[in-house]
Coordinates of C-alpha atoms and ligand atoms in Angstrom, one line a residue:
M1268 CA -16.2 104.1 160.1
D1269 CA -17.9 100.6 159.7
C1270 CA -17.2 97.8 157.3
E1271 CA -19.8 98.8 154.7
A1272 CA -19.0 102.4 154.7
I1273 CA -15.4 101.5 154.1
Q1274 CA -16.4 99.2 151.1
S1275 CA -18.6 102.1 149.5
S1276 CA -16.0 104.7 150.0
F1277 CA -13.5 102.4 148.4
S1278 CA -14.3 102.7 144.8
A1279 CA -14.6 106.6 145.0
C1280 CA -11.5 106.7 146.7
W1281 CA -9.7 104.5 144.1
Q1282 CA -10.9 106.9 141.2
R1283 CA -9.7 110.0 142.9
F1284 CA -6.4 108.1 143.7
L1285 CA -5.8 107.1 140.1
A1286 CA -6.7 110.5 138.7
C1287 CA -4.0 112.0 140.9
F1288 CA -1.3 109.7 139.4
K1289 CA -2.2 110.6 135.7
K1290 CA 0.0 113.1 134.0
P1291 CA -1.5 115.6 131.6
S1292 CA 0.8 114.2 128.8
E1293 CA -0.7 110.8 129.0
D1294 CA -2.7 111.1 125.8
K1295 CA 0.5 111.3 123.8
G1296 CA 0.8 108.1 121.5
Q1297 CA 1.6 104.9 123.3
R1298 CA 4.5 103.2 121.8
R1299 CA 4.0 99.5 121.1
R1300 CA 6.6 96.9 121.7
G1301 CA 8.9 96.8 118.7
D1302 CA 8.1 100.1 117.4
R1303 CA 11.3 101.9 116.3
P1304 CA 11.8 105.3 117.7
E1305 CA 13.3 108.1 115.6
T1306 CA 17.1 108.3 115.8
G1307 CA 17.3 111.8 114.6
A1308 CA 20.2 110.6 112.4
V1309 CA 20.2 112.1 108.8
S1310 CA 20.2 109.6 106.0
G1311 CA 21.6 110.7 102.5
P1312 CA 20.1 109.6 99.2
V1313 CA 20.8 106.0 98.2
E1314 CA 22.8 106.0 94.9
S1315 CA 23.4 102.9 92.9
A1316 CA 27.1 101.9 93.0
N1317 CA 28.2 101.8 89.4
P1318 CA 32.0 100.7 89.2
N1319 CA 32.4 102.6 85.9
D1320 CA 31.2 105.9 87.2
L1321 CA 34.4 108.0 88.0
R1322 CA 32.7 111.2 89.1
P1323 CA 33.8 112.2 92.7
L1324 CA 31.6 110.8 95.2
P1325 CA 29.1 113.4 96.9
P1326 CA 30.1 114.2 100.4
L1327 CA 28.9 111.7 103.0
P1328 CA 25.6 112.9 104.9
V1329 CA 26.5 114.7 108.1
E1330 CA 25.2 112.6 110.9
K1331 CA 23.7 114.5 113.7
A1332 CA 25.9 114.2 116.7
A1333 CA 25.0 110.7 118.3
D1334 CA 23.5 110.8 121.6
H1335 CA 26.2 108.5 123.3
Y1336 CA 26.1 107.8 127.0
T1337 CA 28.4 105.9 129.3
A1338 CA 26.8 103.6 132.0
L1339 CA 27.7 104.9 135.6
Y1340 CA 26.4 101.6 137.1
D1341 CA 25.4 98.1 136.5
Y1342 CA 21.8 97.4 135.6
S1343 CA 19.8 94.1 135.3
A1344 CA 16.9 94.2 132.8
R1345 CA 13.7 93.9 134.9
T1346 CA 11.2 93.4 131.9
E1347 CA 11.5 92.2 128.4
E1348 CA 11.6 95.8 127.2
D1349 CA 14.6 97.0 129.0
L1350 CA 18.4 96.6 128.5
S1351 CA 20.9 95.1 130.9
F1352 CA 24.3 96.9 131.0
N1353 CA 27.4 97.1 133.1
T1354 CA 29.3 100.2 134.2
G1355 CA 31.4 101.7 131.5
D1356 CA 29.2 100.3 128.7
T1357 CA 28.3 102.7 125.9
L1358 CA 24.7 103.3 124.8
E1359 CA 23.2 105.5 122.0
V1360 CA 20.1 107.1 123.4
L1361 CA 17.4 106.9 120.7
D1362 CA 14.5 108.4 122.5
K1363 CA 14.2 110.6 125.7
S1364 CA 10.4 111.4 125.5
N1365 CA 9.6 109.0 128.2
G1366 CA 11.1 111.0 131.1
D1367 CA 12.9 109.0 133.6
W1368 CA 13.4 105.9 131.2
W1369 CA 15.1 106.4 127.9
Y1370 CA 15.0 104.2 124.9
A1371 CA 18.6 103.2 123.7
E1372 CA 20.8 100.9 121.7
A1373 CA 23.7 99.3 123.6
L1374 CA 26.8 99.9 121.5
T1375 CA 29.1 97.7 123.8
G1376 CA 28.8 95.1 126.4
I1377 CA 26.4 92.2 127.2
S1378 CA 23.4 93.7 125.4
A1379 CA 25.6 95.1 122.4
S1380 CA 23.3 96.0 119.4
K1381 CA 20.1 95.4 121.4
R1382 CA 17.6 98.1 122.0
G1383 CA 15.3 98.7 125.1
Y1384 CA 14.7 101.0 127.9
I1385 CA 17.4 102.2 130.5
P1386 CA 17.0 104.2 133.6
A1387 CA 18.1 107.8 132.6
N1388 CA 19.8 108.3 136.0
Y1389 CA 22.3 105.3 135.2
V1390 CA 24.0 107.1 132.4
A1391 CA 26.0 110.2 131.5
P1392 CA 27.1 111.7 128.1
V1393 CA 30.2 110.2 126.9
E1394 CA 33.4 112.4 127.6
S1395 CA 31.3 114.6 130.0
I1396 CA 32.6 115.2 133.5
D1397 CA 29.6 113.2 134.8
A1398 CA 30.9 110.2 132.9
E1399 CA 34.3 110.1 135.0
P1400 CA 34.3 107.2 137.3
W1401 CA 35.8 109.5 140.0
Y1402 CA 33.2 112.3 139.8
F1403 CA 30.6 112.1 142.6
P1404 CA 29.1 115.6 142.4
E1405 CA 26.4 115.3 145.0
T1406 CA 28.2 113.3 147.6
K1407 CA 28.6 115.1 151.0
R1408 CA 31.9 115.2 152.7
L1409 CA 30.7 112.7 155.3
D1410 CA 29.4 110.3 152.6
A1411 CA 32.8 110.6 150.8
E1412 CA 34.5 109.6 153.9
K1413 CA 32.2 106.8 154.4
M1414 CA 32.4 105.5 150.8
L1415 CA 36.3 105.8 150.7
L1416 CA 36.6 104.0 154.0
A1417 CA 34.2 101.2 153.0
G1418 CA 36.1 97.8 151.8
G1419 CA 37.4 97.6 148.4
N1420 CA 39.1 100.9 148.3
Q1421 CA 43.0 100.9 148.3
Q1422 CA 45.5 103.7 149.4
G1423 CA 45.0 106.7 147.0
A1424 CA 41.4 105.9 146.1
F1425 CA 39.7 109.3 145.5
L1426 CA 36.6 111.2 144.2
V1427 CA 35.9 114.7 143.2
R1428 CA 32.6 116.2 144.7
N1429 CA 30.9 119.4 145.2
C1430 CA 32.3 121.4 148.0
E1431 CA 29.6 121.8 150.5
S1432 CA 30.8 125.0 152.3
Q1433 CA 31.2 127.0 149.0
K1434 CA 28.7 126.7 146.2
G1435 CA 30.3 126.1 142.8
E1436 CA 33.5 124.9 144.1
L1437 CA 34.9 121.4 143.9
S1438 CA 36.8 119.2 146.5
L1439 CA 39.0 116.3 146.2
S1440 CA 38.7 113.5 148.8
V1441 CA 41.5 111.0 149.0
L1442 CA 42.2 107.7 151.1
D1443 CA 45.5 108.0 152.9
S1444 CA 46.6 105.5 155.5
G1445 CA 43.0 104.7 156.6
R1446 CA 42.0 108.2 156.9
V1447 CA 40.3 110.4 154.2
K1448 CA 41.9 113.9 153.5
H1449 CA 40.0 116.6 151.6
Y1450 CA 41.5 119.4 149.3
K1451 CA 39.8 122.2 147.7
L1452 CA 40.0 122.3 143.9
K1453 CA 40.2 126.1 143.1
K1454 CA 39.6 127.7 139.8
L1455 CA 41.3 130.8 138.2
D1456 CA 39.4 133.3 136.2
N1457 CA 40.5 131.6 133.0
G1458 CA 38.7 128.6 134.0
H1459 CA 41.8 126.5 134.9
Y1460 CA 41.8 124.3 138.0
F1461 CA 44.4 123.9 140.7
V1462 CA 45.3 122.4 144.1
S1463 CA 48.3 124.6 144.2
R1464 CA 48.9 127.7 142.3
T1465 CA 52.2 126.5 141.3
R1466 CA 50.5 124.1 138.8
T1467 CA 47.2 124.6 136.9
F1468 CA 45.3 122.5 134.5
Q1469 CA 42.8 123.4 131.8
T1470 CA 40.5 120.5 132.7
L1471 CA 39.6 118.3 135.9
K1472 CA 40.6 115.3 133.9
E1473 CA 44.1 116.8 133.3
L1474 CA 44.4 117.6 137.0
V1475 CA 43.3 114.1 138.0
G1476 CA 45.8 112.7 135.3
H1477 CA 48.7 114.6 136.7
Y1478 CA 48.2 113.7 140.4
S1479 CA 47.6 110.1 139.3
R1480 CA 51.2 110.0 138.0
H1481 CA 52.8 112.2 140.8
S1482 CA 51.7 113.0 144.3
D1483 CA 53.5 116.5 143.8
G1484 CA 52.5 117.7 147.3
L1485 CA 49.2 115.7 148.0
C1486 CA 49.4 113.3 150.9
V1487 CA 49.5 110.6 148.3
R1488 CA 49.5 109.8 144.6
L1489 CA 45.9 109.3 143.5
G1490 CA 45.0 105.6 142.7
E1491 CA 41.7 104.0 141.6
P1492 CA 38.6 106.0 141.8
C1493 CA 36.5 105.3 144.8
K1494 CA 34.2 102.2 144.4
K1495 CA 30.5 103.2 144.0
M1496 CA 28.5 101.9 147.0
E1497 CA 25.2 101.1 145.3
A1498 CA 23.2 102.2 142.3
P1499 CA 20.6 104.8 142.8
Q1500 CA 17.0 104.0 143.0
T1501 CA 15.2 104.0 139.6
H1502 CA 12.4 106.1 139.2
G1503 CA 9.5 103.7 139.2
L1504 CA 10.1 100.1 138.7
S1505 CA 10.3 100.3 134.9
Y1506 CA 9.4 102.6 132.0
N1507 CA 5.9 101.9 131.9
T1508 CA 5.2 102.0 135.8
V1509 CA 6.3 105.5 136.2
D1510 CA 3.0 107.0 135.3
Q1511 CA 1.0 103.9 135.4
W1512 CA 1.2 103.1 139.2
E1513 CA -1.4 100.3 139.1
I1514 CA 0.5 97.2 138.3
D1515 CA -0.8 93.6 137.9
R1516 CA -1.1 91.9 141.2
K1517 CA 0.2 88.6 139.7
S1518 CA 3.5 90.5 138.8
I1519 CA 4.1 90.5 142.7
K1520 CA 5.2 87.5 144.8
L1521 CA 5.1 87.8 148.4
L1522 CA 8.3 86.0 149.7
K1523 CA 8.6 86.6 153.5
K1524 CA 6.7 88.7 156.2
L1525 CA 8.8 91.6 157.4
G1526 CA 6.6 93.1 160.1
A1527 CA 3.2 94.4 160.9
G1528 CA 2.2 98.0 161.0
Q1529 CA -1.0 100.1 162.0
F1530 CA -2.8 99.1 158.7
G1531 CA -1.6 95.7 157.9
E1532 CA 1.4 93.4 157.2
V1533 CA 4.6 94.2 155.3
F1534 CA 6.1 91.6 153.1
E1535 CA 9.5 91.2 151.2
G1536 CA 8.4 90.6 147.6
I1537 CA 9.7 90.2 144.0
W1538 CA 8.4 92.0 141.0
N1539 CA 8.3 90.5 137.6
E1540 CA 10.6 87.7 138.9
T1541 CA 13.5 90.2 138.8
T1542 CA 13.3 93.1 141.4
A1543 CA 13.2 93.0 145.1
V1544 CA 10.5 95.1 146.6
A1545 CA 8.7 95.7 149.9
V1546 CA 4.9 95.2 149.8
K1547 CA 2.7 96.9 152.4
T1548 CA -0.7 95.3 152.6
L1549 CA -3.9 97.0 153.9
K1550 CA -6.1 94.5 156.1
P1551 CA -9.6 94.4 154.4
G1552 CA -12.2 96.3 156.4
T1553 CA -9.8 97.6 159.2
M1554 CA -9.4 101.1 158.0
D1555 CA -10.7 103.6 155.5
P1556 CA -8.8 103.1 152.3
D1557 CA -8.6 106.9 152.0
D1558 CA -6.2 107.0 154.9
F1559 CA -4.2 104.2 153.6
L1560 CA -3.9 105.6 150.0
R1561 CA -3.2 109.1 151.2
E1562 CA 0.3 107.7 152.4
A1563 CA 0.9 106.5 148.7
Q1564 CA -0.5 109.8 147.2
I1565 CA 2.1 111.8 149.2
M1566 CA 4.9 109.4 148.8
K1567 CA 4.7 109.4 144.9
R1568 CA 5.2 113.3 145.1
L1569 CA 8.2 113.2 147.2
R1570 CA 11.4 112.0 145.7
H1571 CA 14.6 112.3 147.7
P1572 CA 17.5 109.8 148.4
K1573 CA 16.6 109.8 152.2
L1574 CA 12.9 109.2 151.8
I1575 CA 11.4 105.7 150.9
Q1576 CA 10.5 105.7 147.3
L1577 CA 6.9 104.5 146.3
Y1578 CA 7.1 102.3 143.3
A1579 CA 3.5 101.0 142.4
V1580 CA 0.2 100.0 143.8
C1581 CA -2.3 97.1 143.4
T1582 CA -5.6 98.4 144.5
M1583 CA -8.1 96.5 142.0
E1584 CA -8.9 94.1 144.7
E1585 CA -8.3 93.7 148.4
P1586 CA -6.0 93.6 150.2
I1587 CA -4.5 96.8 148.6
Y1588 CA -0.8 96.4 148.0
I1589 CA 1.6 99.5 148.3
I1590 CA 5.0 98.6 146.6
T1591 CA 8.1 100.6 147.7
E1592 CA 11.7 100.1 147.8
L1593 CA 13.1 97.3 150.2
M1594 CA 15.3 98.2 152.9
K1595 CA 17.3 95.1 153.8
N1596 CA 17.8 96.0 157.5
G1597 CA 14.2 96.9 158.5
S1598 CA 13.1 99.6 161.1
L1599 CA 15.9 101.8 162.7
L1600 CA 14.3 100.9 166.1
D1601 CA 15.0 97.1 165.5
Y1602 CA 18.4 98.0 164.0
L1603 CA 19.5 100.1 166.9
R1604 CA 18.6 97.5 169.4
K1605 CA 20.2 94.7 167.4
E1606 CA 23.4 96.2 166.0
G1607 CA 23.8 98.7 168.7
S1608 CA 27.1 97.2 169.9
T1609 CA 28.7 97.5 166.3
L1610 CA 27.8 101.0 165.8
R1611 CA 30.2 103.7 166.5
I1612 CA 29.4 107.2 167.5
S1613 CA 30.3 108.4 163.9
D1614 CA 27.8 106.0 162.7
Q1615 CA 25.1 107.2 165.0
I1616 CA 25.7 110.9 164.0
E1617 CA 25.7 109.9 160.3
M1618 CA 22.4 108.1 160.6
A1619 CA 20.9 111.2 162.5
A1620 CA 22.2 113.3 159.7
Q1621 CA 20.6 111.2 157.0
V1622 CA 17.0 111.5 158.8
A1623 CA 17.7 115.4 159.1
S1624 CA 18.4 115.4 155.3
G1625 CA 15.2 113.8 154.4
M1626 CA 13.3 115.9 156.9
A1627 CA 14.8 118.9 155.5
Y1628 CA 13.6 118.0 152.1
L1629 CA 10.0 117.6 153.6
E1630 CA 10.3 121.1 155.3
L1631 CA 11.4 122.5 151.9
Q1632 CA 8.2 120.8 150.3
N1633 CA 6.0 122.2 153.1
Y1634 CA 5.2 118.9 154.4
I1635 CA 5.0 117.7 158.0
H1636 CA 5.4 113.9 158.8
R1637 CA 3.6 113.9 162.2
D1638 CA 5.0 110.5 163.2
L1639 CA 8.8 110.9 163.2
A1640 CA 10.5 108.2 165.4
A1641 CA 13.1 105.4 164.9
R1642 CA 10.3 102.9 164.2
N1643 CA 9.3 105.0 161.1
V1644 CA 12.9 105.1 159.6
L1645 CA 14.2 102.3 157.6
V1646 CA 17.7 100.9 157.2
G1647 CA 19.4 99.6 154.2
E1648 CA 22.9 98.5 153.6
N1649 CA 25.9 100.5 155.0
N1650 CA 23.7 102.2 157.4
I1651 CA 21.8 104.0 154.8
C1652 CA 18.7 105.5 156.5
K1653 CA 15.4 106.7 154.8
V1654 CA 12.4 108.2 156.3
A1655 CA 9.2 106.3 155.8
D1656 CA 5.6 106.4 156.6
F1657 CA 4.3 109.7 155.7
G1658 CA 0.8 108.3 156.1
L1659 CA 0.0 111.0 158.7
A1660 CA 1.8 113.9 156.9
R1661 CA -0.3 116.7 155.7
V1662 CA 0.5 119.6 153.4
F1663 CA 0.3 123.1 154.6
M1664 CA 0.2 125.5 151.8
K1665 CA -0.2 129.1 153.3
E1666 CA 2.4 130.1 155.5
N1667 CA 0.2 131.4 158.2
E1668 CA -1.8 128.2 158.0
N1669 CA 1.0 125.7 158.4
V1670 CA -0.8 123.8 161.1
Y1671 CA -2.5 120.6 161.1
E1672 CA -5.1 119.4 163.5
A1673 CA -5.3 115.9 164.6
K1674 CA -8.7 114.1 164.3
E1675 CA -10.7 113.8 167.5
G1676 CA -9.9 110.6 169.2
A1677 CA -6.6 110.1 167.2
K1678 CA -4.1 108.2 169.3
L1679 CA -0.8 110.0 169.6
P1680 CA 2.7 108.6 170.2
V1681 CA 2.7 110.8 173.4
K1682 CA 6.6 110.5 174.2
W1683 CA 7.5 111.6 170.7
T1684 CA 4.9 114.3 170.4
A1685 CA 5.6 118.0 170.9
P1686 CA 3.5 119.7 173.8
E1687 CA 1.7 122.2 171.6
A1688 CA 0.6 119.2 169.5
I1689 CA -0.6 117.1 172.5
N1690 CA -2.3 120.1 174.3
Q1691 CA -3.5 122.4 171.4
N1692 CA -3.5 119.9 168.5
K1693 CA -1.1 122.0 166.9
F1694 CA 1.1 120.1 164.4
T1695 CA 3.8 121.8 162.3
I1696 CA 7.4 121.2 161.1
K1697 CA 8.5 122.5 164.5
S1698 CA 6.6 119.6 166.2
D1699 CA 8.4 117.3 163.8
V1700 CA 11.7 118.9 165.1
W1701 CA 10.7 118.0 168.6
S1702 CA 10.2 114.3 167.6
F1703 CA 13.4 114.5 165.9
G1704 CA 15.1 115.4 169.2
I1705 CA 13.4 112.2 170.7
L1706 CA 14.6 110.2 167.7
L1707 CA 18.2 111.5 168.4
Y1708 CA 17.6 110.1 172.0
E1709 CA 16.7 106.8 170.5
I1710 CA 19.8 106.7 168.3
M1711 CA 22.2 107.7 171.1
T1712 CA 20.6 105.1 173.6
F1713 CA 20.6 102.3 170.8
G1714 CA 16.8 102.3 170.8
Q1715 CA 15.9 102.7 174.5
M1716 CA 12.3 103.9 175.2
P1717 CA 12.3 107.6 175.8
Y1718 CA 11.4 108.8 179.5
P1719 CA 12.0 105.1 180.5
A1720 CA 10.9 105.8 184.1
L1721 CA 7.7 107.7 183.2
T1722 CA 4.4 106.9 182.0
N1723 CA 2.7 108.7 179.1
Y1724 CA 0.5 110.7 181.6
Q1725 CA 3.5 111.6 183.7
V1726 CA 5.3 112.9 180.5
V1727 CA 2.3 115.0 179.5
Q1728 CA 2.3 116.5 183.1
K1729 CA 6.1 117.1 183.5
I1730 CA 7.0 118.5 180.0
P1731 CA 5.1 121.8 180.3
Q1732 CA 6.6 122.2 183.7
G1733 CA 10.2 122.3 182.0
Y1734 CA 11.1 118.7 182.6
R1735 CA 13.6 117.3 179.8
M1736 CA 15.4 114.0 179.6
S1737 CA 19.0 114.2 180.8
C1738 CA 22.0 113.4 178.7
P1739 CA 22.3 109.7 177.8
P1740 CA 25.3 107.9 179.1
G1741 CA 28.1 108.1 176.4
C1742 CA 26.2 110.8 174.4
P1743 CA 28.6 113.7 173.5
K1744 CA 27.5 117.1 174.8
V1745 CA 27.1 118.8 171.4
M1746 CA 24.6 116.1 170.5
Y1747 CA 22.7 116.5 173.8
E1748 CA 22.6 120.3 173.0
I1749 CA 21.1 119.6 169.8
M1750 CA 18.3 117.5 171.5
I1751 CA 17.7 120.2 174.0
D1752 CA 17.3 122.7 171.1
C1753 CA 14.6 120.6 169.5
W1754 CA 12.9 120.5 172.7
K1755 CA 12.6 124.2 173.4
E1756 CA 9.2 125.1 174.6
N1757 CA 8.6 127.9 172.0
E1758 CA 8.6 126.1 168.8
Q1759 CA 9.9 129.0 166.9
D1760 CA 13.1 128.7 169.1
R1761 CA 13.6 125.3 167.7
P1762 CA 16.0 124.9 164.8
T1763 CA 14.9 124.0 161.3
F1764 CA 15.8 120.6 159.7
E1765 CA 18.1 122.5 157.4
T1766 CA 20.1 123.7 160.4
L1767 CA 19.9 120.4 162.0
Q1768 CA 21.3 118.7 158.9
W1769 CA 24.3 120.8 158.5
K1770 CA 25.1 120.7 162.3
L1771 CA 25.1 117.0 162.2
E1772 CA 27.1 116.7 158.8
D1773 CA 29.6 119.2 160.1
Y1774 CA 30.0 117.4 163.3
F1775 CA 33.3 115.8 162.1
D1776 CA 34.4 118.8 159.8
L1777 CA 37.2 119.7 162.1
D1778 CA 40.1 117.9 160.3
V1779 CA 42.1 119.9 157.8
T1780 CA 44.4 118.7 155.0
S1781 CA 47.0 121.1 153.8
Y1782 CA 48.7 121.2 150.5
D1783 CA 52.0 122.6 151.2
D1784 CA 50.2 124.8 153.8
A1785 CA 48.8 126.4 150.7
N1786 CA 45.3 125.1 150.4
R1787 CA 44.0 124.8 154.0
Y1788 CA 40.3 124.4 154.7
Ligands
AMP2444 P1 5.1 99.9 159.0 O1 3.7 99.3 158.6 O2 5.6 100.7 157.9 O3 5.1 100.4 160.4 O4 6.0 98.6 159.0 C1 6.0 97.5 159.8 C2 7.5 96.9 159.8 O5 7.7 96.3 158.5 C3 8.7 98.0 159.9 O6 8.9 98.1 161.3 C4 9.7 97.3 159.3 O7 10.4 96.2 160.1 C5 9.1 96.5 158.2 N1 9.1 97.4 156.8 C6 8.2 98.2 156.5 N2 8.4 98.8 155.3 C7 9.7 98.2 155.0 C8 10.6 98.3 153.8 N3 10.2 99.2 152.8 N4 11.6 97.5 153.7 C9 11.8 96.7 154.7 N5 11.1 96.6 155.8 C10 10.0 97.3 155.9

């Protein structure tokens, strides 16, 4: 498309783009700053206080149970309308109608008696199990180990999480002499919990309390709750950018160039002088804005801890900005090449498991990525990996139509692309699985170019004849077997991402902790 055509298509494209970010509920009244939302509290009649009136006082008005919440993480206000708070602070939630951002009053802590917005995923109801500092329900076994082994945790540090192998059951993970042990928390028919049948507890809190006082058969007495590694991503940048994706370009300051991609440069930036973000720019005139905005459209609908979150866009003038969460360590490819010598096999497998988890979510959503490779995975702190660049992803709605065809003349990353995608233009989640196998090779070789001795042309010739890369040096056989499974000629014989995820997550699942030999798993 030439430059003029790009300009003319731009405004139509922008309208379509904005329309797709509008929620049907947008016509509900906009709250202005300073408006006081309803608290729901019932206030009694106001009586004049007459000291000579000795009649019994009317009963006090019954207050509706207050919506009190405990902060699970620290949060620094990003706008004048939101509240700063620290872990453990109590907040009264006054209005939840804004979805992911609630209006609240701080009852304790640095913002005590101030009101403002808070990210709903940073708090849990007071006295609820979710508010317990040791309750990490969605934490996988592997993540539990990583968190407990991270600096800052002492002997006896622990957490309670959902058991992966048995739905509805809980597990207790404990740090003991530099190793993490896992116990199953079982439940009796009467709802009581136990580690060993000899002692049962009405609540989890009582169980934790007991084993915090005595080891009583556990490997060690429970100490401090595991330190939380990092707060989760908020949904959007602030309460009013969740639905309003367009933000003022002046609120973004570009600080440092991080890299350059297919469509333009990527910068580290700061939003509203408070929040670190990544800013992807579109070089004017180089690309149909439709293609670029498609990436944003897809990203905004996909929310998963292992996928890069889209925060906002600036599209009123060029260059268009796409604002996403910032990943401190850049692309996985650069990270593997730079940090390779410091990574252990467990780190490599864990990173692969994270990518598989993000991809399993895409699989469930009927999306395909189409360009899965280490260069399109980003790394944050503590080797956290997230899949980025869904620019080429396509939705496939009907089961028998789950095929995407590349445009004529599209350049393909040949060494990552499945043979049926190269030869028959057939892109499916199974061609992503093939690419995942190549990504595993990149991880296990610390970022080596796949098929190092072959040209793209030779790869296209040799793959249909059955040629596959051999096991990289130092790569465990089990990992190589997974790669080979991903490279099965018949795409239906390749595993699903769900299977890949659990296979990788279960890789270290061989150690067993016994409680007096009564609670083995
Ligand atoms: P891309 O245009 O997505 O291929 O990005 C080009 C390069 O910019 C990547 O290889 C990364 O080094 C860097 N980059 C892109 N997005 C981010 C992000 N969200 N956080 C940190 N670095 C990024």
